[in-house]
mmCIF file of C-alpha atoms in Angstrom:
data_model
loop_
_atom_site.group_PDB
_atom_site.id
_atom_site.type_symbol
_atom_site.label_atom_id
_atom_site.label_comp_id
_atom_site.label_asym_id
_atom_site.label_seq_id
_atom_site.Cartn_x
_atom_site.Cartn_y
_atom_site.Cartn_z
ATOM 1 C CA UNK Z 1 10.773 -14.672 -3.358
ATOM 2 C CA UNK Z 2 12.427 -11.903 -1.360
ATOM 3 C CA UNK Z 3 10.145 -9.136 -0.107
ATOM 4 C CA UNK Z 4 12.351 -6.362 -1.460
ATOM 5 C CA UNK Z 5 11.985 -7.689 -5.027
ATOM 6 C CA UNK Z 6 8.204 -7.642 -4.625
ATOM 7 C CA UNK Z 7 8.355 -4.146 -3.097
ATOM 8 C CA UNK Z 8 10.503 -2.878 -5.991
ATOM 9 C CA UNK Z 9 8.086 -4.364 -8.548
ATOM 10 C CA UNK Z 10 5.165 -2.814 -6.672
ATOM 11 C CA UNK Z 11 6.902 0.562 -6.826
ATOM 12 C CA UNK Z 12 7.330 0.301 -10.598
ATOM 13 C CA UNK Z 13 3.741 -0.832 -11.222
ATOM 14 C CA UNK Z 14 2.247 1.773 -8.893
ATOM 15 C CA UNK Z 15 4.258 4.571 -10.487
ATOM 16 C CA UNK Z 16 2.989 3.567 -13.926
ATOM 17 C CA UNK Z 17 -0.695 3.640 -12.887
ATOM 18 C CA UNK Z 18 -1.101 7.380 -13.240
ATOM 19 C CA UNK Z 19 0.890 7.453 -16.473
ATOM 20 C CA UNK Z 20 -1.155 4.645 -18.082
ATOM 21 C CA UNK Z 21 -4.393 6.264 -16.926
ATOM 22 C CA UNK Z 22 -3.335 9.548 -18.514
ATOM 23 C CA UNK Z 23 -2.363 7.786 -21.749
ATOM 24 C CA UNK Z 24 -5.744 6.023 -21.839
ATOM 25 C CA UNK Z 25 -7.483 9.380 -22.291
ATOM 26 C CA UNK Z 26 -8.560 10.585 -25.720
ATOM 27 C CA UNK Z 27 -8.344 14.353 -26.158
ATOM 28 C CA UNK Z 28 -8.364 14.836 -22.398
ATOM 29 C CA UNK Z 29 -11.424 12.686 -21.644
ATOM 30 C CA UNK Z 30 -12.272 9.038 -21.061
ATOM 31 C CA UNK Z 31 -14.202 7.258 -23.802
ATOM 32 C CA UNK Z 32 -14.862 4.357 -21.428
ATOM 33 C CA UNK Z 33 -16.738 4.164 -18.136
ATOM 34 C CA UNK Z 34 -13.962 4.546 -15.576
ATOM 35 C CA UNK Z 35 -16.095 2.867 -12.869
ATOM 36 C CA UNK Z 36 -15.791 -0.431 -14.778
ATOM 37 C CA UNK Z 37 -11.987 -0.483 -14.401
ATOM 38 C CA UNK Z 38 -11.920 -1.365 -10.645
ATOM 39 C CA UNK Z 39 -14.590 -4.024 -11.255
ATOM 40 C CA UNK Z 40 -12.548 -5.699 -14.000
ATOM 41 C CA UNK Z 41 -9.376 -5.392 -11.908
ATOM 42 C CA UNK Z 42 -11.074 -7.168 -8.974
ATOM 43 C CA UNK Z 43 -12.392 -9.835 -11.351
ATOM 44 C CA UNK Z 44 -8.876 -10.295 -12.782
ATOM 45 C CA UNK Z 45 -7.419 -10.746 -9.285
ATOM 46 C CA UNK Z 46 -10.152 -13.246 -8.405
ATOM 47 C CA UNK Z 47 -9.521 -15.340 -11.537
ATOM 48 C CA UNK Z 48 -5.726 -15.339 -11.080
ATOM 49 C CA UNK Z 49 -6.014 -16.248 -7.382
ATOM 50 C CA UNK Z 50 -8.498 -19.026 -8.191
ATOM 51 C CA UNK Z 51 -6.167 -20.528 -10.805
ATOM 52 C CA UNK Z 52 -3.176 -20.339 -8.451
ATOM 53 C CA UNK Z 53 -5.224 -21.955 -5.670
ATOM 54 C CA UNK Z 54 -6.258 -24.792 -8.023
ATOM 55 C CA UNK Z 55 -2.623 -25.289 -9.015
ATOM 56 C CA UNK Z 56 -1.543 -25.304 -5.373
ATOM 57 C CA UNK Z 57 -4.148 -27.987 -4.603
ATOM 58 C CA UNK Z 58 -2.817 -30.174 -7.409
ATOM 59 C CA UNK Z 59 0.758 -29.874 -6.141
ATOM 60 C CA UNK Z 60 -0.095 -30.119 -2.439
ATOM 61 C CA UNK Z 61 -3.525 -31.598 -1.593
ATOM 62 C CA UNK Z 62 -2.921 -30.734 2.071
ATOM 63 C CA UNK Z 63 -3.154 -27.002 1.349
ATOM 64 C CA UNK Z 64 -4.667 -25.321 4.381
ATOM 65 C CA UNK Z 65 -7.994 -23.510 3.944
ATOM 66 C CA UNK Z 66 -10.482 -22.355 6.563
ATOM 67 C CA UNK Z 67 -14.151 -22.360 5.579
ATOM 68 C CA UNK Z 68 -15.706 -21.584 8.959
ATOM 69 C CA UNK Z 69 -18.235 -18.747 8.770
ATOM 70 C CA UNK Z 70 -16.719 -16.888 11.711
ATOM 71 C CA UNK Z 71 -13.521 -16.525 9.665
ATOM 72 C CA UNK Z 72 -15.051 -15.952 6.226
ATOM 73 C CA UNK Z 73 -17.315 -13.167 7.554
ATOM 74 C CA UNK Z 74 -14.246 -11.032 8.321
ATOM 75 C CA UNK Z 75 -13.275 -10.672 4.651
ATOM 76 C CA UNK Z 76 -15.987 -8.193 3.530
ATOM 77 C CA UNK Z 77 -14.756 -5.650 6.089
ATOM 78 C CA UNK Z 78 -11.819 -4.274 3.984
ATOM 79 C CA UNK Z 79 -14.202 -3.705 1.057
ATOM 80 C CA UNK Z 80 -16.617 -1.870 3.357
ATOM 81 C CA UNK Z 81 -13.793 0.319 4.711
ATOM 82 C CA UNK Z 82 -12.616 1.161 1.190
ATOM 83 C CA UNK Z 83 -16.196 1.937 0.160
ATOM 84 C CA UNK Z 84 -16.530 4.432 3.033
ATOM 85 C CA UNK Z 85 -13.070 5.790 2.235
ATOM 86 C CA UNK Z 86 -13.994 6.485 -1.397
ATOM 87 C CA UNK Z 87 -17.070 8.445 -0.325
ATOM 88 C CA UNK Z 88 -15.019 10.427 2.213
ATOM 89 C CA UNK Z 89 -12.542 11.231 -0.576
ATOM 90 C CA UNK Z 90 -15.247 12.798 -2.712
ATOM 91 C CA UNK Z 91 -16.581 14.732 0.292
ATOM 92 C CA UNK Z 92 -13.087 16.034 1.093
ATOM 93 C CA UNK Z 93 -12.586 17.303 -2.457
ATOM 94 C CA UNK Z 94 -15.673 19.488 -2.101
ATOM 95 C CA UNK Z 95 -13.834 21.503 0.581
ATOM 96 C CA UNK Z 96 -10.176 21.454 -0.521
ATOM 97 C CA UNK Z 97 -8.352 21.711 -3.835
ATOM 98 C CA UNK Z 98 -6.496 18.771 -5.399
ATOM 99 C CA UNK Z 99 -3.022 19.905 -4.288
ATOM 100 C CA UNK Z 100 -4.111 20.274 -0.668
ATOM 101 C CA UNK Z 101 -5.837 16.886 -0.795
ATOM 102 C CA UNK Z 102 -2.687 15.168 -2.117
ATOM 103 C CA UNK Z 103 -0.571 16.733 0.614
ATOM 104 C CA UNK Z 104 -3.063 15.773 3.318
ATOM 105 C CA UNK Z 105 -3.048 12.234 1.950
ATOM 106 C CA UNK Z 106 0.491 11.862 3.296
ATOM 107 C CA UNK Z 107 -1.016 11.665 6.775
ATOM 108 C CA UNK Z 108 -1.732 7.993 6.020
ATOM 109 C CA UNK Z 109 2.018 7.334 6.320
ATOM 110 C CA UNK Z 110 1.972 8.373 9.973
ATOM 111 C CA UNK Z 111 -1.466 6.894 10.750
ATOM 112 C CA UNK Z 112 -0.345 3.561 9.276
ATOM 113 C CA UNK Z 113 2.592 3.496 11.681
ATOM 114 C CA UNK Z 114 0.334 4.331 14.636
ATOM 115 C CA UNK Z 115 -2.311 1.712 13.778
ATOM 116 C CA UNK Z 116 0.469 -0.769 12.967
ATOM 117 C CA UNK Z 117 1.692 -0.335 16.545
ATOM 118 C CA UNK Z 118 -1.730 -0.283 18.248
ATOM 119 C CA UNK Z 119 -3.573 -3.100 16.479
ATOM 120 C CA UNK Z 120 -0.803 -5.432 15.330
ATOM 121 C CA UNK Z 121 1.339 -4.872 18.451
ATOM 122 C CA UNK Z 122 4.444 -4.386 16.305
ATOM 123 C CA UNK Z 123 7.034 -2.323 18.133
ATOM 124 C CA UNK Z 124 9.049 0.204 16.150
ATOM 125 C CA UNK Z 125 12.362 1.636 17.299
ATOM 126 C CA UNK Z 126 12.872 5.353 17.779
ATOM 127 C CA UNK Z 127 14.937 5.457 14.576
ATOM 128 C CA UNK Z 128 12.114 3.794 12.651
ATOM 129 C CA UNK Z 129 9.576 6.304 13.971
ATOM 130 C CA UNK Z 130 11.896 9.113 12.889
ATOM 131 C CA UNK Z 131 12.192 7.457 9.464
ATOM 132 C CA UNK Z 132 8.401 7.307 9.065
ATOM 133 C CA UNK Z 133 8.081 10.977 9.985
ATOM 134 C CA UNK Z 134 10.853 11.828 7.511
ATOM 135 C CA UNK Z 135 9.020 9.890 4.793
ATOM 136 C CA UNK Z 136 5.868 11.931 5.398
ATOM 137 C CA UNK Z 137 7.898 15.163 5.314
ATOM 138 C CA UNK Z 138 9.723 14.090 2.147
ATOM 139 C CA UNK Z 139 6.596 13.172 0.182
ATOM 140 C CA UNK Z 140 4.893 16.381 1.310
ATOM 141 C CA UNK Z 141 7.917 18.489 0.336
ATOM 142 C CA UNK Z 142 7.944 16.973 -3.154
ATOM 143 C CA UNK Z 143 4.275 17.913 -3.651
ATOM 144 C CA UNK Z 144 4.445 21.508 -2.423
ATOM 145 C CA UNK Z 145 4.471 23.938 -5.314
ATOM 146 C CA UNK Z 146 6.375 27.183 -5.528
ATOM 147 C CA UNK Z 147 5.062 30.024 -3.402
ATOM 148 C CA UNK Z 148 4.639 32.121 -6.526
ATOM 149 C CA UNK Z 149 1.721 29.877 -7.545
ATOM 150 C CA UNK Z 150 -1.882 30.392 -6.500
ATOM 151 C CA UNK Z 151 -2.105 26.965 -4.876
ATOM 152 C CA UNK Z 152 0.482 27.981 -2.295
ATOM 153 C CA UNK Z 153 -1.917 30.575 -0.880
ATOM 154 C CA UNK Z 154 -4.830 28.121 -0.741
ATOM 155 C CA UNK Z 155 -2.874 25.385 1.055
ATOM 156 C CA UNK Z 156 -3.904 26.478 4.550
ATOM 157 C CA UNK Z 157 -7.078 28.357 3.650
ATOM 158 C CA UNK Z 158 -9.501 25.428 3.405
ATOM 159 C CA UNK Z 159 -12.419 25.240 5.847
ATOM 160 C CA UNK Z 160 -12.060 23.137 9.001
ATOM 161 C CA UNK Z 161 -14.403 20.320 7.744
ATOM 162 C CA UNK Z 162 -12.028 19.810 4.814
ATOM 163 C CA UNK Z 163 -9.087 19.121 7.118
ATOM 164 C CA UNK Z 164 -11.192 16.875 9.351
ATOM 165 C CA UNK Z 165 -12.401 14.831 6.371
ATOM 166 C CA UNK Z 166 -8.842 14.653 5.026
ATOM 167 C CA UNK Z 167 -7.608 13.279 8.342
ATOM 168 C CA UNK Z 168 -10.494 10.785 8.394
ATOM 169 C CA UNK Z 169 -9.620 9.685 4.860
ATOM 170 C CA UNK Z 170 -6.004 9.061 5.895
ATOM 171 C CA UNK Z 171 -7.124 7.060 8.939
ATOM 172 C CA UNK Z 172 -9.522 4.931 6.872
ATOM 173 C CA UNK Z 173 -6.838 4.182 4.281
ATOM 174 C CA UNK Z 174 -4.400 3.127 7.003
ATOM 175 C CA UNK Z 175 -7.082 1.103 8.809
ATOM 176 C CA UNK Z 176 -7.940 -0.842 5.644
ATOM 177 C CA UNK Z 177 -4.282 -1.732 5.119
ATOM 178 C CA UNK Z 178 -3.622 -2.729 8.725
ATOM 179 C CA UNK Z 179 -6.836 -4.777 8.904
ATOM 180 C CA UNK Z 180 -5.937 -6.579 5.672
ATOM 181 C CA UNK Z 181 -2.539 -7.484 7.125
ATOM 182 C CA UNK Z 182 -4.293 -8.770 10.250
ATOM 183 C CA UNK Z 183 -6.494 -11.012 8.080
ATOM 184 C CA UNK Z 184 -3.588 -12.325 6.042
ATOM 185 C CA UNK Z 185 -1.541 -13.229 9.114
ATOM 186 C CA UNK Z 186 -4.448 -14.392 11.258
ATOM 187 C CA UNK Z 187 -3.852 -18.037 10.335
ATOM 188 C CA UNK Z 188 -1.727 -20.224 8.084
ATOM 189 C CA UNK Z 189 -4.284 -20.470 5.296
ATOM 190 C CA UNK Z 190 -3.105 -20.434 1.704
ATOM 191 C CA UNK Z 191 -2.483 -16.912 0.418
ATOM 192 C CA UNK Z 192 -4.490 -17.738 -2.702
ATOM 193 C CA UNK Z 193 -7.481 -18.914 -0.663
ATOM 194 C CA UNK Z 194 -7.370 -15.689 1.341
ATOM 195 C CA UNK Z 195 -7.191 -13.725 -1.909
ATOM 196 C CA UNK Z 196 -10.187 -15.589 -3.336
ATOM 197 C CA UNK Z 197 -12.247 -14.529 -0.316
ATOM 198 C CA UNK Z 198 -11.049 -10.904 -0.445
ATOM 199 C CA UNK Z 199 -11.600 -10.479 -4.168
ATOM 200 C CA UNK Z 200 -14.957 -12.252 -4.228
ATOM 201 C CA UNK Z 201 -16.323 -9.562 -1.959
ATOM 202 C CA UNK Z 202 -14.399 -6.943 -3.935
ATOM 203 C CA UNK Z 203 -16.171 -8.017 -7.136
ATOM 204 C CA UNK Z 204 -19.562 -8.002 -5.410
ATOM 205 C CA UNK Z 205 -19.096 -4.527 -3.914
ATOM 206 C CA UNK Z 206 -17.873 -3.049 -7.209
ATOM 207 C CA UNK Z 207 -20.797 -4.634 -9.026
ATOM 208 C CA UNK Z 208 -23.160 -3.124 -6.473
ATOM 209 C CA UNK Z 209 -21.607 0.300 -7.104
ATOM 210 C CA UNK Z 210 -22.181 -0.031 -10.858
ATOM 211 C CA UNK Z 211 -25.814 -0.977 -10.247
ATOM 212 C CA UNK Z 212 -26.315 2.022 -7.937
ATOM 213 C CA UNK Z 213 -24.753 4.304 -10.585
ATOM 214 C CA UNK Z 214 -27.240 2.930 -13.136
ATOM 215 C CA UNK Z 215 -30.207 3.757 -10.934
ATOM 216 C CA UNK Z 216 -28.849 7.232 -10.151
ATOM 217 C CA UNK Z 217 -28.450 7.993 -13.870
ATOM 218 C CA UNK Z 218 -31.837 6.496 -14.741
ATOM 219 C CA UNK Z 219 -30.174 3.904 -17.005
ATOM 220 C CA UNK Z 220 -29.360 6.718 -19.411
ATOM 221 C CA UNK Z 221 -26.568 4.714 -21.056
ATOM 222 C CA UNK Z 222 -28.120 1.306 -20.483
ATOM 223 C CA UNK Z 223 -27.220 -1.277 -17.814
ATOM 224 C CA UNK Z 224 -23.579 -1.535 -16.816
ATOM 225 C CA UNK Z 225 -22.960 -4.956 -18.385
ATOM 226 C CA UNK Z 226 -23.868 -3.631 -21.841
ATOM 227 C CA UNK Z 227 -21.304 -0.831 -21.694
ATOM 228 C CA UNK Z 228 -18.668 -2.846 -19.825
ATOM 229 C CA UNK Z 229 -16.095 -2.811 -22.643
ATOM 230 C CA UNK Z 230 -17.284 0.272 -24.523
ATOM 231 C CA UNK Z 231 -14.393 2.545 -25.476
ATOM 232 C CA UNK Z 232 -11.727 0.128 -24.239
ATOM 233 C CA UNK Z 233 -8.345 0.312 -25.969
ATOM 234 C CA UNK Z 234 -5.080 -1.533 -25.477
ATOM 235 C CA UNK Z 235 -3.977 1.142 -23.011
ATOM 236 C CA UNK Z 236 -7.212 0.752 -21.042
ATOM 237 C CA UNK Z 237 -6.604 -2.971 -20.723
ATOM 238 C CA UNK Z 238 -3.074 -2.193 -19.523
ATOM 239 C CA UNK Z 239 -4.630 0.006 -16.811
ATOM 240 C CA UNK Z 240 -6.821 -2.934 -15.708
ATOM 241 C CA UNK Z 241 -3.880 -5.351 -15.795
ATOM 242 C CA UNK Z 242 -1.678 -2.925 -13.865
ATOM 243 C CA UNK Z 243 -4.310 -2.288 -11.201
ATOM 244 C CA UNK Z 244 -4.980 -6.001 -10.762
ATOM 245 C CA UNK Z 245 -1.295 -6.954 -10.604
ATOM 246 C CA UNK Z 246 -0.660 -4.209 -8.048
ATOM 247 C CA UNK Z 247 -3.398 -5.623 -5.807
ATOM 248 C CA UNK Z 248 -1.905 -9.115 -5.995
ATOM 249 C CA UNK Z 249 1.535 -7.794 -5.017
ATOM 250 C CA UNK Z 250 0.062 -5.860 -2.100
ATOM 251 C CA UNK Z 251 -1.641 -8.989 -0.757
ATOM 252 C CA UNK Z 252 1.694 -10.850 -0.987
ATOM 253 C CA UNK Z 253 3.393 -8.104 1.023
ATOM 254 C CA UNK Z 254 0.606 -8.156 3.607
ATOM 255 C CA UNK Z 255 1.147 -11.906 4.038
ATOM 256 C CA UNK Z 256 4.925 -12.106 4.047
ATOM 257 C CA UNK Z 257 6.103 -8.562 4.869
ATOM 258 C CA UNK Z 258 4.065 -5.738 6.439
ATOM 259 C CA UNK Z 259 2.230 -2.457 5.909
ATOM 260 C CA UNK Z 260 5.306 -0.300 6.389
ATOM 261 C CA UNK Z 261 6.990 -1.943 3.393
ATOM 262 C CA UNK Z 262 3.856 -1.219 1.344
ATOM 263 C CA UNK Z 263 3.841 2.418 2.506
ATOM 264 C CA UNK Z 264 7.448 2.866 1.417
ATOM 265 C CA UNK Z 265 6.730 1.215 -1.955
ATOM 266 C CA UNK Z 266 3.768 3.470 -2.712
ATOM 267 C CA UNK Z 267 5.584 6.597 -1.498
ATOM 268 C CA UNK Z 268 8.615 5.864 -3.658
ATOM 269 C CA UNK Z 269 6.231 5.157 -6.541
ATOM 270 C CA UNK Z 270 4.806 8.653 -6.204
ATOM 271 C CA UNK Z 271 8.285 10.150 -6.506
ATOM 272 C CA UNK Z 272 9.107 7.886 -9.454
ATOM 273 C CA UNK Z 273 5.898 9.020 -11.170
ATOM 274 C CA UNK Z 274 6.984 12.644 -10.822
ATOM 275 C CA UNK Z 275 10.394 11.845 -12.322
ATOM 276 C CA UNK Z 276 8.814 9.952 -15.231
ATOM 277 C CA UNK Z 277 6.407 12.840 -15.784
ATOM 278 C CA UNK Z 278 9.411 15.106 -16.322
ATOM 279 C CA UNK Z 279 10.530 12.807 -19.154
ATOM 280 C CA UNK Z 280 7.187 11.878 -20.716
ATOM 281 C CA UNK Z 281 4.973 14.908 -20.190
ATOM 282 C CA UNK Z 282 7.482 17.790 -20.039
ATOM 283 C CA UNK Z 283 6.721 18.269 -16.356
ATOM 284 C CA UNK Z 284 9.005 20.948 -14.943
ATOM 285 C CA UNK Z 285 11.106 19.624 -12.056
ATOM 286 C CA UNK Z 286 11.174 21.784 -8.948
ATOM 287 C CA UNK Z 287 13.604 22.240 -6.092
ATOM 288 C CA UNK Z 288 10.944 20.785 -3.790
ATOM 289 C CA UNK Z 289 10.903 17.566 -5.831
ATOM 290 C CA UNK Z 290 14.668 17.100 -5.518
ATOM 291 C CA UNK Z 291 14.591 17.851 -1.790
ATOM 292 C CA UNK Z 292 11.683 15.438 -1.308
ATOM 293 C CA UNK Z 293 13.550 12.638 -3.099
ATOM 294 C CA UNK Z 294 16.641 13.184 -0.927
ATOM 295 C CA UNK Z 295 14.606 13.176 2.292
ATOM 296 C CA UNK Z 296 12.709 10.018 1.282
ATOM 297 C CA UNK Z 297 15.941 8.188 0.405
ATOM 298 C CA UNK Z 298 17.345 9.136 3.813
ATOM 299 C CA UNK Z 299 14.153 7.827 5.423
ATOM 300 C CA UNK Z 300 14.387 4.554 3.471
ATOM 301 C CA UNK Z 301 17.963 4.008 4.624
ATOM 302 C CA UNK Z 302 17.147 4.954 8.217
ATOM 303 C CA UNK Z 303 14.214 2.524 8.475
ATOM 304 C CA UNK Z 304 15.693 -0.587 6.883
ATOM 305 C CA UNK Z 305 19.421 -0.311 7.614
ATOM 306 C CA UNK Z 306 20.755 -2.275 10.608
ATOM 307 C CA UNK Z 307 21.197 -0.077 13.700
ATOM 308 C CA UNK Z 308 24.972 -0.582 13.818
ATOM 309 C CA UNK Z 309 25.225 0.932 10.331
ATOM 310 C CA UNK Z 310 23.333 4.064 11.396
ATOM 311 C CA UNK Z 311 25.115 4.684 14.679
ATOM 312 C CA UNK Z 312 28.903 4.997 14.703
ATOM 313 C CA UNK Z 313 29.506 3.794 18.228
ATOM 314 C CA UNK Z 314 33.112 3.941 19.425
ATOM 315 C CA UNK Z 315 34.840 0.579 19.545
ATOM 316 C CA UNK Z 316 34.729 -1.061 22.925
ATOM 317 C CA UNK Z 317 38.260 -1.103 24.391
ATOM 318 C CA UNK Z 318 39.547 -4.540 25.189
ATOM 319 C CA UNK Z 319 40.351 -5.083 28.862
ATOM 320 C CA UNK Z 320 44.049 -5.198 29.623
ATOM 321 C CA UNK Z 321 45.283 -8.667 30.542
ATOM 322 C CA UNK Z 322 45.759 -9.108 34.222
ATOM 323 C CA UNK Z 323 49.339 -9.156 35.433
ATOM 324 C CA UNK Z 324 50.571 -12.573 36.414
ATOM 325 C CA UNK Z 325 50.977 -12.922 40.137
ATOM 326 C CA UNK Z 326 53.993 -14.680 41.518
ATOM 327 C CA UNK Z 327 52.940 -17.572 43.698
ATOM 328 C CA UNK Z 328 55.403 -19.028 46.129
ATOM 329 C CA UNK Z 329 55.177 -22.704 46.922
ATOM 330 C CA UNK Z 330 56.626 -24.004 50.126
ATOM 331 C CA UNK Z 331 58.239 -27.368 49.597
ATOM 332 C CA UNK Z 332 58.924 -29.503 52.560
ATOM 333 C CA UNK Z 333 61.846 -31.788 52.442
ATOM 334 C CA UNK Z 334 61.016 -35.440 52.458
ATOM 335 C CA UNK Z 335 61.678 -36.878 55.827
#
C-alpha cells in the first residue's frame, strides 16, 4: 500500500473526529463517560493488531518478533510521554484561552521537524525546512479570528507560564511521535507485534487513569467497568472506531513513512474539519481560513515535489562540437 493513500485516509478520519464527537453530544453535553472512549479505542487497536498478528503467523510462520526484555521495556515510554502531555495540556488551559492554545499547538509542527533531525538523524533540505515553517504559518493563519473579536486581544495577553507550558506541550507531542517512529524502525519486527506491545501498555495506562478517576470522585458513579457503556449510542461507537482506526494508520505511517507525513496529514485534517464545519454546522468561513488553506497547499507542494519541479533552472547549453583538425600524413615512396 502506498504511503500517500494511507496519509489521505488518515486525513479524512482525523478530520471527522471532531465532527463525530460533536454529533455524539446530546443537548450540548455527553451522556457517556468520555474517559472511557480512549480506553475502548486502545482495546480496539490491541484486538485488531492481535488478530492481524495471528493471521500473519498462519501465512508466514517465520514472522520476526523480538521478546527480549531490553526491547519490550521501551514500549511503555510513549504512553508515559502522552500521559505527561495530557496533564500539561490541562495545566496550559488554566492560563490561556482555547483559541490561544490551539494556535500554540502549531508549534509541534516545527518541533517535530527539529526532533526528527536531531534524534532520527534525518536530513531535510532547505526547501523542506521552508515548507515546514510555511505549514505552521498556514495552520496558524487559518485559526486566527478577526481582530474585531475579543479573542484577538487576548492572543498575546496570557501570562508567561501559559506560553512556557504551551511550548512544553508541543515538544512533548513531537517527542512522543518521533520516539514512536524510532521504536517502529528500530528493528525488522512485525508491525502487528510492535502494535500489540504499544497498545497493551496503552490499555493498561488508560485503565489506570479510570481507576484514579474513581478514587478522586469517591466512586460516586460506581467503578468504571460498571459505567463503561452507559450512554453509548451509535455515534459514540463511531467515535471509538474512528479513534482506533486513526491510531492504526498512524502506526503504519511510523513504520513505513515518517513523522513529517503524519504532521501534514493531521494539519490538512484540521483544515478539512473547518471546511466541513462550514457545511454541517453553519460555520462562517473567514478570509484567514482561505489564506491558511492556500499557504498549506503551497507548503505541501514545496515539501513533497521533486526539486527540479520547484526550481526552474536554465537548460545547460550543449558544448559546441570541436572543429575537425586537418592532419597531414607524410607518405614515403616505396623504395
